[in-house]
mmCIF file of C-alpha atoms in Angstrom:
data_model
loop_
_atom_site.group_PDB
_atom_site.id
_atom_site.type_symbol
_atom_site.label_atom_id
_atom_site.label_comp_id
_atom_site.label_asym_id
_atom_site.label_seq_id
_atom_site.Cartn_x
_atom_site.Cartn_y
_atom_site.Cartn_z
ATOM 1 C CA MET Y 4 -3.321 1.437 3.046
ATOM 2 C CA GLY Y 5 -0.361 -0.725 3.457
ATOM 3 C CA GLU Y 6 0.920 -4.226 3.878
ATOM 4 C CA PRO Y 7 -0.346 -6.350 6.757
ATOM 5 C CA GLU Y 8 1.519 -6.638 9.995
ATOM 6 C CA ASP Y 9 3.321 -9.963 10.361
ATOM 7 C CA ALA Y 10 1.551 -10.875 13.553
ATOM 8 C CA GLY Y 11 -1.482 -12.909 14.299
ATOM 9 C CA ALA Y 12 -3.095 -15.659 16.261
ATOM 10 C CA GLY Y 13 -5.998 -17.998 15.827
ATOM 11 C CA THR Y 14 -7.190 -20.917 13.789
ATOM 12 C CA VAL Y 15 -9.534 -21.116 10.853
ATOM 13 C CA ALA Y 16 -11.633 -24.192 10.239
ATOM 14 C CA THR Y 17 -11.800 -24.630 6.497
ATOM 15 C CA ASP Y 18 -11.676 -27.239 3.775
ATOM 16 C CA LEU Y 19 -8.218 -27.223 2.210
ATOM 17 C CA PRO Y 20 -8.467 -28.801 -1.235
ATOM 18 C CA GLY Y 21 -5.886 -31.219 -2.460
ATOM 19 C CA THR Y 22 -3.677 -31.428 0.648
ATOM 20 C CA GLY Y 23 -3.847 -35.197 0.865
ATOM 21 C CA GLN Y 24 -3.834 -34.976 4.663
ATOM 22 C CA GLU Y 25 -6.043 -36.438 7.309
ATOM 23 C CA PRO Y 26 -8.218 -33.550 8.520
ATOM 24 C CA VAL Y 27 -7.358 -32.032 11.886
ATOM 25 C CA ARG Y 28 -10.052 -30.242 13.855
ATOM 26 C CA THR Y 29 -8.797 -27.700 16.377
ATOM 27 C CA ASP Y 30 -11.844 -25.540 16.990
ATOM 28 C CA GLU Y 31 -15.566 -26.066 17.353
ATOM 29 C CA PRO Y 32 -18.348 -24.015 15.771
ATOM 30 C CA ALA Y 33 -20.196 -21.556 17.922
ATOM 31 C CA ALA Y 34 -23.446 -22.636 19.498
ATOM 32 C CA GLY Y 35 -26.217 -22.859 16.952
ATOM 33 C CA GLU Y 36 -23.839 -22.826 13.959
ATOM 34 C CA ASP Y 37 -23.669 -25.601 11.423
ATOM 35 C CA ARG Y 38 -20.418 -27.039 10.192
ATOM 36 C CA PRO Y 39 -19.635 -26.130 6.585
ATOM 37 C CA ALA Y 40 -20.443 -28.704 3.975
ATOM 38 C CA GLY Y 41 -17.579 -30.970 3.057
ATOM 39 C CA GLY Y 42 -17.060 -32.915 6.266
ATOM 40 C CA GLU Y 43 -13.920 -32.597 8.345
ATOM 41 C CA GLU Y 44 -11.777 -29.471 8.283
ATOM 42 C CA ASP Y 45 -8.073 -28.763 8.335
ATOM 43 C CA ALA Y 46 -6.983 -26.083 10.754
ATOM 44 C CA LEU Y 47 -5.166 -23.039 9.444
ATOM 45 C CA LEU Y 48 -2.647 -21.403 11.783
ATOM 46 C CA VAL Y 49 -3.124 -17.678 11.300
ATOM 47 C CA LEU Y 50 0.001 -15.598 10.670
ATOM 48 C CA THR Y 51 -1.433 -12.267 9.599
ATOM 49 C CA ALA Y 52 -4.394 -10.622 7.922
ATOM 50 C CA ALA Y 53 -5.150 -7.771 5.558
ATOM 51 C CA LEU Y 54 -8.167 -5.848 4.364
ATOM 52 C CA LEU Y 55 -9.200 -5.909 0.741
ATOM 53 C CA THR Y 56 -11.720 -3.070 0.449
ATOM 54 C CA PRO Y 57 -12.019 0.001 -1.784
ATOM 55 C CA ALA Y 58 -10.558 2.096 1.043
ATOM 56 C CA GLN Y 59 -7.804 -0.274 2.209
ATOM 57 C CA PHE Y 60 -5.878 -2.923 0.359
ATOM 58 C CA PRO Y 61 -2.200 -3.858 -0.018
ATOM 59 C CA GLY Y 62 -0.766 -1.646 -2.732
ATOM 60 C CA ALA Y 63 1.325 -4.514 -4.069
ATOM 61 C CA LEU Y 64 -1.852 -6.075 -5.454
ATOM 62 C CA GLY Y 65 -2.832 -3.306 -7.850
ATOM 63 C CA ASP Y 66 -3.485 0.342 -8.625
ATOM 64 C CA ASP Y 67 -7.130 0.027 -7.629
ATOM 65 C CA PHE Y 68 -9.612 -2.224 -5.859
ATOM 66 C CA PRO Y 69 -10.870 -4.149 -8.931
ATOM 67 C CA GLU Y 70 -7.288 -4.891 -9.999
ATOM 68 C CA ALA Y 71 -6.388 -6.068 -6.494
ATOM 69 C CA CYS Y 72 -9.454 -8.338 -6.403
ATOM 70 C CA GLY Y 73 -8.566 -9.669 -9.819
ATOM 71 C CA ARG Y 74 -5.224 -10.947 -8.557
ATOM 72 C CA LEU Y 75 -7.181 -13.199 -6.180
ATOM 73 C CA ARG Y 76 -9.843 -13.993 -8.781
ATOM 74 C CA LEU Y 77 -12.520 -12.327 -6.649
ATOM 75 C CA PRO Y 78 -15.377 -10.107 -7.816
ATOM 76 C CA PRO Y 79 -14.906 -6.505 -6.600
ATOM 77 C CA LEU Y 80 -17.886 -6.449 -4.252
ATOM 78 C CA PRO Y 81 -18.445 -3.009 -2.666
ATOM 79 C CA HIS Y 82 -18.072 -4.194 0.939
ATOM 80 C CA GLY Y 83 -14.782 -5.942 0.169
ATOM 81 C CA TYR Y 84 -13.118 -8.817 1.950
ATOM 82 C CA GLY Y 85 -10.788 -9.786 4.722
ATOM 83 C CA LEU Y 86 -7.721 -11.880 3.872
ATOM 84 C CA ILE Y 87 -6.320 -14.310 6.427
ATOM 85 C CA LEU Y 88 -2.885 -15.731 5.642
ATOM 86 C CA GLY Y 89 -1.624 -18.821 7.402
ATOM 87 C CA GLN Y 90 -0.249 -22.335 7.238
ATOM 88 C CA ASP Y 91 -1.850 -25.731 7.570
ATOM 89 C CA GLY Y 92 -0.451 -28.509 9.734
ATOM 90 C CA ALA Y 93 2.015 -29.473 7.012
ATOM 91 C CA GLY Y 94 3.298 -25.908 6.663
ATOM 92 C CA ALA Y 95 1.592 -25.181 3.347
ATOM 93 C CA ARG Y 96 0.579 -21.601 2.594
ATOM 94 C CA TRP Y 97 -3.121 -20.777 2.358
ATOM 95 C CA THR Y 98 -5.184 -17.611 2.088
ATOM 96 C CA VAL Y 99 -8.689 -17.651 3.520
ATOM 97 C CA VAL Y 100 -11.030 -14.991 2.134
ATOM 98 C CA VAL Y 101 -13.848 -13.925 4.440
ATOM 99 C CA ASP Y 102 -16.708 -11.477 4.078
ATOM 100 C CA ASP Y 103 -16.587 -10.443 7.755
ATOM 101 C CA VAL Y 104 -14.492 -7.343 7.125
ATOM 102 C CA SER Y 105 -15.167 -5.892 10.585
ATOM 103 C CA LEU Y 106 -13.753 -8.960 12.309
ATOM 104 C CA VAL Y 107 -10.512 -8.746 10.358
ATOM 105 C CA ALA Y 108 -10.298 -4.978 10.923
ATOM 106 C CA VAL Y 109 -10.615 -5.464 14.686
ATOM 107 C CA ALA Y 110 -7.901 -8.121 14.640
ATOM 108 C CA ILE Y 111 -5.502 -5.897 12.689
ATOM 109 C CA ALA Y 112 -6.178 -2.918 14.976
ATOM 110 C CA SER Y 113 -5.561 -5.083 18.048
ATOM 111 C CA TRP Y 114 -2.275 -6.415 16.701
ATOM 112 C CA ASP Y 115 -1.172 -2.905 15.736
ATOM 113 C CA CYS Y 116 -1.688 -1.902 19.375
ATOM 114 C CA GLY Y 117 0.348 -4.865 20.612
ATOM 115 C CA MET Y 118 -2.717 -6.686 21.911
ATOM 116 C CA GLU Y 119 -3.485 -10.352 21.480
ATOM 117 C CA TYR Y 120 -6.473 -11.224 19.353
ATOM 118 C CA GLU Y 121 -7.444 -14.685 18.189
ATOM 119 C CA LEU Y 122 -8.788 -14.335 14.695
ATOM 120 C CA THR Y 123 -11.236 -17.190 14.189
ATOM 121 C CA PRO Y 124 -14.012 -16.365 11.713
ATOM 122 C CA ALA Y 125 -17.272 -18.259 11.653
ATOM 123 C CA PRO Y 126 -17.405 -20.931 8.933
ATOM 124 C CA ARG Y 127 -20.289 -19.127 7.236
ATOM 125 C CA ALA Y 128 -18.070 -16.049 6.804
ATOM 126 C CA ILE Y 129 -15.563 -17.914 4.627
ATOM 127 C CA VAL Y 130 -15.938 -16.995 0.962
ATOM 128 C CA THR Y 131 -13.177 -19.196 -0.400
ATOM 129 C CA THR Y 132 -9.826 -20.735 0.489
ATOM 130 C CA LEU Y 133 -6.991 -20.155 -1.969
ATOM 131 C CA PRO Y 134 -3.620 -21.910 -2.084
ATOM 132 C CA GLY Y 135 -0.543 -19.762 -1.540
ATOM 133 C CA TRP Y 136 -0.109 -16.192 -0.341
ATOM 134 C CA PRO Y 137 -0.631 -13.058 -2.452
ATOM 135 C CA LEU Y 138 1.785 -11.133 -0.212
ATOM 136 C CA ALA Y 139 5.317 -11.831 0.954
ATOM 137 C CA LEU Y 140 5.634 -12.721 4.639
ATOM 138 C CA ALA Y 141 8.788 -13.078 6.695
ATOM 139 C CA VAL Y 142 7.171 -15.099 9.492
ATOM 140 C CA ALA Y 143 6.186 -18.726 9.926
ATOM 141 C CA ALA Y 144 3.926 -20.673 12.254
ATOM 142 C CA PRO Y 145 5.747 -22.424 15.108
ATOM 143 C CA GLY Y 146 5.780 -26.187 15.298
ATOM 144 C CA VAL Y 147 5.092 -26.833 11.617
ATOM 145 C CA PRO Y 148 7.385 -27.164 8.569
ATOM 146 C CA ALA Y 149 8.657 -24.030 6.834
ATOM 147 C CA PRO Y 150 6.124 -22.242 4.597
ATOM 148 C CA HIS Y 151 5.781 -23.803 1.164
ATOM 149 C CA ASP Y 152 3.238 -24.045 -1.619
ATOM 150 C CA PRO Y 153 0.692 -26.823 -1.170
ATOM 151 C CA ASP Y 154 0.969 -29.843 -3.435
ATOM 152 C CA LEU Y 155 -2.130 -29.726 -5.615
ATOM 153 C CA SER Y 156 -0.833 -32.010 -8.341
ATOM 154 C CA GLY Y 157 -3.537 -34.580 -7.608
ATOM 155 C CA ASP Y 158 -6.371 -32.114 -8.140
ATOM 156 C CA PRO Y 159 -6.874 -31.135 -11.793
ATOM 157 C CA GLU Y 160 -9.477 -28.537 -10.790
ATOM 158 C CA ALA Y 161 -7.325 -26.888 -8.126
ATOM 159 C CA PRO Y 162 -7.019 -23.092 -8.436
ATOM 160 C CA GLU Y 163 -3.742 -21.471 -9.406
ATOM 161 C CA ILE Y 164 -1.414 -20.976 -6.446
ATOM 162 C CA LEU Y 165 -1.183 -17.357 -5.274
ATOM 163 C CA ARG Y 166 2.281 -15.818 -5.181
ATOM 164 C CA PRO Y 167 3.452 -12.310 -4.244
ATOM 165 C CA PRO Y 168 4.314 -9.887 -7.049
ATOM 166 C CA SER Y 169 7.944 -10.047 -8.089
ATOM 167 C CA VAL Y 170 10.192 -7.521 -6.382
ATOM 168 C CA SER Y 171 13.351 -8.436 -8.296
ATOM 169 C CA GLY Y 172 13.402 -5.071 -10.044
ATOM 170 C CA TRP Y 173 11.684 -1.697 -9.950
ATOM 171 C CA GLY Y 174 8.185 -1.735 -11.383
ATOM 172 C CA PRO Y 175 4.527 -1.027 -10.530
ATOM 173 C CA ALA Y 176 4.423 -3.317 -7.480
ATOM 174 C CA GLN Y 177 7.605 -1.841 -6.012
ATOM 175 C CA ARG Y 178 6.426 1.678 -6.747
ATOM 176 C CA ARG Y 179 3.151 1.051 -4.911
ATOM 177 C CA LEU Y 180 4.971 -0.641 -2.017
ATOM 178 C CA GLY Y 181 7.150 2.462 -1.729
ATOM 179 C CA ALA Y 182 4.080 4.692 -1.675
ATOM 180 C CA ASP Y 183 2.506 2.473 0.986
ATOM 181 C CA GLU Y 184 5.645 2.862 3.112
ATOM 182 C CA ILE Y 185 5.551 6.651 2.822
ATOM 183 C CA SER Y 186 1.872 6.580 3.761
ATOM 184 C CA ARG Y 187 2.586 4.504 6.878
ATOM 185 C CA GLN Y 188 5.588 6.604 7.890
ATOM 186 C CA TRP Y 189 4.516 10.046 6.693
ATOM 187 C CA SER Y 190 5.929 11.922 9.694
ATOM 188 C CA THR Y 191 9.338 10.294 9.285
ATOM 189 C CA TRP Y 192 9.539 11.015 5.582
ATOM 190 C CA ARG Y 193 8.274 14.578 5.971
ATOM 191 C CA ALA Y 194 10.800 15.271 8.746
ATOM 192 C CA GLU Y 195 13.613 13.813 6.653
ATOM 193 C CA PHE Y 196 12.690 16.066 3.757
ATOM 194 C CA THR Y 197 12.559 19.094 6.061
ATOM 195 C CA GLU Y 198 16.019 18.259 7.418
ATOM 196 C CA GLY Y 199 17.296 18.092 3.855
ATOM 197 C CA GLU Y 200 15.789 21.499 3.095
ATOM 198 C CA GLU Y 201 17.426 23.058 6.150
ATOM 199 C CA SER Y 202 20.785 21.528 5.298
ATOM 200 C CA GLY Y 203 20.500 22.843 1.757
ATOM 201 C CA ALA Y 204 19.646 26.332 3.009
ATOM 202 C CA GLU Y 205 22.679 26.365 5.316
ATOM 203 C CA GLU Y 206 24.886 25.103 2.509
ATOM 204 C CA GLY Y 207 23.573 27.790 0.187
ATOM 205 C CA ALA Y 208 24.196 30.540 2.733
ATOM 206 C CA ALA Y 209 27.767 29.334 3.229
ATOM 207 C CA GLU Y 210 28.310 29.452 -0.545
ATOM 208 C CA GLY Y 211 26.788 32.913 -0.786
ATOM 209 C CA GLY Y 212 23.919 31.709 -2.963
ATOM 210 C CA GLU Y 213 20.365 33.008 -2.820
ATOM 211 C CA ARG Y 214 18.408 30.057 -1.444
ATOM 212 C CA THR Y 215 15.447 29.538 0.823
ATOM 213 C CA GLY Y 216 14.751 26.867 3.400
ATOM 214 C CA LYS Y 217 11.488 25.962 1.738
ATOM 215 C CA GLY Y 218 13.013 23.535 -0.740
ATOM 216 C CA THR Y 219 11.544 25.500 -3.641
ATOM 217 C CA THR Y 220 12.067 28.889 -5.177
ATOM 218 C CA THR Y 221 9.947 31.609 -3.675
ATOM 219 C CA GLY Y 222 6.727 31.814 -5.653
ATOM 220 C CA ASP Y 223 5.230 29.287 -8.037
ATOM 221 C CA ARG Y 224 6.561 28.489 -11.479
ATOM 222 C CA THR Y 225 4.610 27.208 -14.426
ATOM 223 C CA GLU Y 226 7.643 26.416 -16.604
ATOM 224 C CA PRO Y 227 10.430 23.868 -16.075
ATOM 225 C CA VAL Y 228 13.168 25.271 -13.824
ATOM 226 C CA THR Y 229 16.656 25.094 -15.273
ATOM 227 C CA GLY Y 230 18.561 27.703 -13.248
ATOM 228 C CA GLU Y 231 19.642 27.883 -9.629
ATOM 229 C CA GLY Y 232 16.919 27.796 -7.014
ATOM 230 C CA ALA Y 233 16.439 26.726 -3.441
ATOM 231 C CA ARG Y 234 17.832 23.244 -2.920
ATOM 232 C CA THR Y 235 17.670 20.406 -0.442
ATOM 233 C CA GLU Y 236 20.736 18.519 0.707
ATOM 234 C CA GLY Y 237 22.727 17.286 -2.282
ATOM 235 C CA GLY Y 238 21.268 20.016 -4.493
ATOM 236 C CA ALA Y 239 17.683 18.796 -4.838
ATOM 237 C CA ARG Y 240 14.915 21.315 -5.283
ATOM 238 C CA ALA Y 241 11.397 20.095 -4.797
ATOM 239 C CA ALA Y 242 8.872 20.280 -7.556
ATOM 240 C CA ASP Y 243 6.044 22.704 -7.026
ATOM 241 C CA GLY Y 244 2.370 21.906 -7.431
ATOM 242 C CA ASN Y 245 2.790 22.107 -11.185
ATOM 243 C CA GLY Y 246 5.528 19.453 -11.302
ATOM 244 C CA ASN Y 247 8.488 21.816 -11.824
ATOM 245 C CA GLY Y 248 11.912 21.559 -10.221
ATOM 246 C CA ASP Y 249 15.592 20.963 -10.891
ATOM 247 C CA GLY Y 250 18.065 18.158 -10.235
ATOM 248 C CA GLY Y 251 19.727 16.630 -7.193
ATOM 249 C CA ARG Y 252 19.107 14.302 -4.267
ATOM 250 C CA ALA Y 253 18.668 14.338 -0.530
ATOM 251 C CA SER Y 254 19.328 11.476 1.854
ATOM 252 C CA ILE Y 255 16.346 9.610 3.313
ATOM 253 C CA PRO Y 256 15.958 6.547 5.546
ATOM 254 C CA GLU Y 257 18.231 3.653 4.589
ATOM 255 C CA ASN Y 258 16.839 1.174 2.061
ATOM 256 C CA ALA Y 259 13.863 3.415 1.351
ATOM 257 C CA GLY Y 260 15.013 5.028 -1.902
ATOM 258 C CA ALA Y 261 16.126 8.632 -2.364
ATOM 259 C CA PHE Y 262 14.527 12.040 -2.694
ATOM 260 C CA VAL Y 263 15.027 13.484 -6.133
ATOM 261 C CA ALA Y 264 13.567 16.524 -7.882
ATOM 262 C CA PRO Y 265 12.949 16.494 -11.637
ATOM 263 C CA GLY Y 266 16.428 17.165 -12.972
ATOM 264 C CA SER Y 267 15.649 16.441 -16.609
ATOM 265 C CA GLU Y 268 12.851 17.627 -18.802
ATOM 266 C CA ARG Y 269 11.802 14.013 -19.237
ATOM 267 C CA THR Y 270 11.411 13.499 -15.479
ATOM 268 C CA ALA Y 271 9.725 16.863 -15.015
ATOM 269 C CA ALA Y 272 7.340 15.966 -17.829
ATOM 270 C CA SER Y 273 6.549 12.654 -16.107
ATOM 271 C CA VAL Y 274 5.664 14.482 -12.896
ATOM 272 C CA ARG Y 275 3.494 16.961 -14.755
ATOM 273 C CA ALA Y 276 1.776 14.103 -16.569
ATOM 274 C CA ALA Y 277 1.068 12.307 -13.280
ATOM 275 C CA LEU Y 278 -0.415 15.458 -11.756
ATOM 276 C CA ALA Y 279 -2.454 16.050 -14.904
ATOM 277 C CA GLU Y 280 -3.835 12.514 -14.739
ATOM 278 C CA ALA Y 281 -4.700 13.057 -11.085
ATOM 279 C CA ARG Y 282 -6.552 16.254 -12.019
ATOM 280 C CA ALA Y 283 -8.396 14.362 -14.747
ATOM 281 C CA TYR Y 284 -9.859 12.117 -12.050
ATOM 282 C CA LEU Y 285 -11.896 15.127 -10.901
ATOM 283 C CA ASP Y 286 -13.796 15.082 -14.201
ATOM 284 C CA ALA Y 287 -13.842 11.321 -14.784
ATOM 285 C CA PRO Y 288 -13.656 9.412 -11.489
ATOM 286 C CA PRO Y 289 -11.361 6.359 -11.690
ATOM 287 C CA PRO Y 290 -12.133 2.797 -10.529
ATOM 288 C CA PRO Y 291 -12.783 2.363 -6.778
ATOM 289 C CA GLY Y 292 -9.683 2.366 -4.640
ATOM 290 C CA ARG Y 293 -7.487 4.335 -7.001
ATOM 291 C CA ILE Y 294 -8.012 7.291 -4.658
ATOM 292 C CA ARG Y 295 -7.937 6.453 -0.952
ATOM 293 C CA SER Y 296 -8.184 8.759 2.035
ATOM 294 C CA ALA Y 297 -7.219 8.015 5.634
ATOM 295 C CA PHE Y 298 -7.291 10.036 8.833
ATOM 296 C CA ALA Y 299 -4.217 12.218 9.386
ATOM 297 C CA SER Y 300 -5.427 14.787 11.912
ATOM 298 C CA GLU Y 301 -8.645 16.535 12.861
ATOM 299 C CA GLU Y 302 -8.201 18.921 9.953
ATOM 300 C CA ALA Y 303 -6.304 16.828 7.397
ATOM 301 C CA ARG Y 304 -6.482 13.590 5.459
ATOM 302 C CA LEU Y 305 -3.732 11.380 4.078
ATOM 303 C CA LEU Y 306 -4.228 10.573 0.396
ATOM 304 C CA ARG Y 307 -2.975 7.616 -1.650
ATOM 305 C CA VAL Y 308 -3.574 8.069 -5.348
ATOM 306 C CA ASP Y 309 -2.398 5.743 -8.118
ATOM 307 C CA GLY Y 310 -2.380 5.765 -11.863
ATOM 308 C CA PRO Y 311 -0.592 4.059 -14.745
ATOM 309 C CA GLY Y 312 3.097 4.379 -13.921
ATOM 310 C CA TRP Y 313 2.775 6.674 -10.912
ATOM 311 C CA SER Y 314 1.767 6.880 -7.265
ATOM 312 C CA LEU Y 315 1.098 9.938 -5.140
ATOM 313 C CA VAL Y 316 1.075 10.274 -1.348
ATOM 314 C CA ALA Y 317 -0.068 13.566 0.168
ATOM 315 C CA ARG Y 318 -1.549 15.269 3.169
ATOM 316 C CA THR Y 319 -4.364 17.614 2.324
ATOM 317 C CA ASP Y 320 -2.805 20.320 4.521
ATOM 318 C CA ASP Y 321 0.750 19.801 3.298
ATOM 319 C CA MET Y 322 2.829 18.684 0.329
ATOM 320 C CA ALA Y 323 2.919 15.519 -1.772
ATOM 321 C CA PHE Y 324 5.422 12.865 -2.808
ATOM 322 C CA VAL Y 325 5.353 11.224 -6.226
ATOM 323 C CA LEU Y 326 6.888 7.904 -7.268
ATOM 324 C CA LEU Y 327 7.285 6.980 -10.922
ATOM 325 C CA ASP Y 328 7.926 3.731 -12.732
ATOM 326 C CA ALA Y 329 10.219 5.757 -14.980
ATOM 327 C CA VAL Y 330 12.395 6.990 -12.073
ATOM 328 C CA PRO Y 331 13.391 3.857 -10.140
ATOM 329 C CA GLU Y 332 13.641 3.883 -6.350
ATOM 330 C CA GLU Y 333 13.330 7.642 -6.056
ATOM 331 C CA VAL Y 334 10.801 9.955 -4.441
ATOM 332 C CA ILE Y 335 9.905 13.311 -5.967
ATOM 333 C CA PRO Y 336 8.663 15.929 -3.480
ATOM 334 C CA VAL Y 337 5.915 18.241 -4.727
ATOM 335 C CA GLU Y 338 5.576 21.473 -2.770
ATOM 336 C CA ARG Y 339 2.299 23.313 -2.292
ATOM 337 C CA GLY Y 340 1.868 25.574 -5.279
ATOM 338 C CA PRO Y 341 -1.317 27.499 -6.044
ATOM 339 C CA ARG Y 342 -3.001 24.474 -7.650
ATOM 340 C CA LEU Y 343 -1.982 21.615 -5.357
ATOM 341 C CA PRO Y 344 -4.346 22.399 -2.420
ATOM 342 C CA ALA Y 345 -7.387 22.449 -4.691
ATOM 343 C CA LEU Y 346 -6.261 19.248 -6.397
ATOM 344 C CA LEU Y 347 -5.855 17.433 -3.077
ATOM 345 C CA ALA Y 348 -9.210 18.691 -1.814
ATOM 346 C CA GLY Y 349 -10.915 17.509 -4.992
ATOM 347 C CA LEU Y 350 -9.288 14.092 -4.812
ATOM 348 C CA ASP Y 351 -10.245 13.727 -1.161
ATOM 349 C CA ALA Y 352 -13.867 14.404 -2.057
ATOM 350 C CA LEU Y 353 -13.801 11.456 -4.469
ATOM 351 C CA ALA Y 354 -11.794 9.083 -2.290
ATOM 352 C CA ALA Y 355 -12.795 5.852 -0.627
ATOM 353 C CA ARG Y 356 -12.367 6.710 3.041
ATOM 354 C CA SER Y 357 -11.123 4.693 5.976
#
């Protein structure tokens, strides 16, 4: 569901248009395979890889699978693609798109486990080679110049160079990146929220207030909360499954944003609208990839759901977190009310699963 790991190994034999270099061949085709048309190949030094499928794709690329494919000018084929990001011998950035999704998935799983895996797809698996990277990487291939865009000025038919979405300010890409991070680190974020709830309960007891350690008032509300209720550290009270809550914040991991419950009617309305749009998916299923489901435990799934201006991360046996374009760099917890479990179960039934 998230960004690719910055780790990789291997070479990809491919035609790199417009580089102006002498071709360098570093690998041979497997027995019985033909070389791709176009003559000599330049070798790509693999840095990392990512899946681009309805069930798994980098959130930075879009709210759903067709949108993510569109950023790479690819048709949204049901089986999806594998993306291999690397540098050529001159250090230029290239993205190789392959249709051998299983090969890329095995490579990513191996790297995630700390194992070496040389990712070298067969030439016939290469769909296209695109200049640039669609994702930001903080690594570079050893022994070659620093990563840079290839010079395609001599090729009038060269494709547009891929570049990562801007992260200079809060917006859809940053919101989805934040949701991806929560999805990857669910246990950490859930534990941090629980610690905030416990701190708020202790603080409330010391002040003589009537608070609970649940982070929400006992029972479920269907109207915006404006009075005192149970609060997390800093005074935040989580929204319930209907998007209700009151103001405040709780500390969370550094550089990851901040927990906040809907403190204004405008924010509470935005949460309710996001949950309503998610419920509407049950009647009118959205484009592929807008609802994704991954393994969480034997009895639970981890959901990533996106819509215009909002992202939701949830476990089907637990609570949810909502991020909004309208509330920059903040995470709104949504406790399990009477409607949230059914909503999550319905979304999971529609989801692309990994």
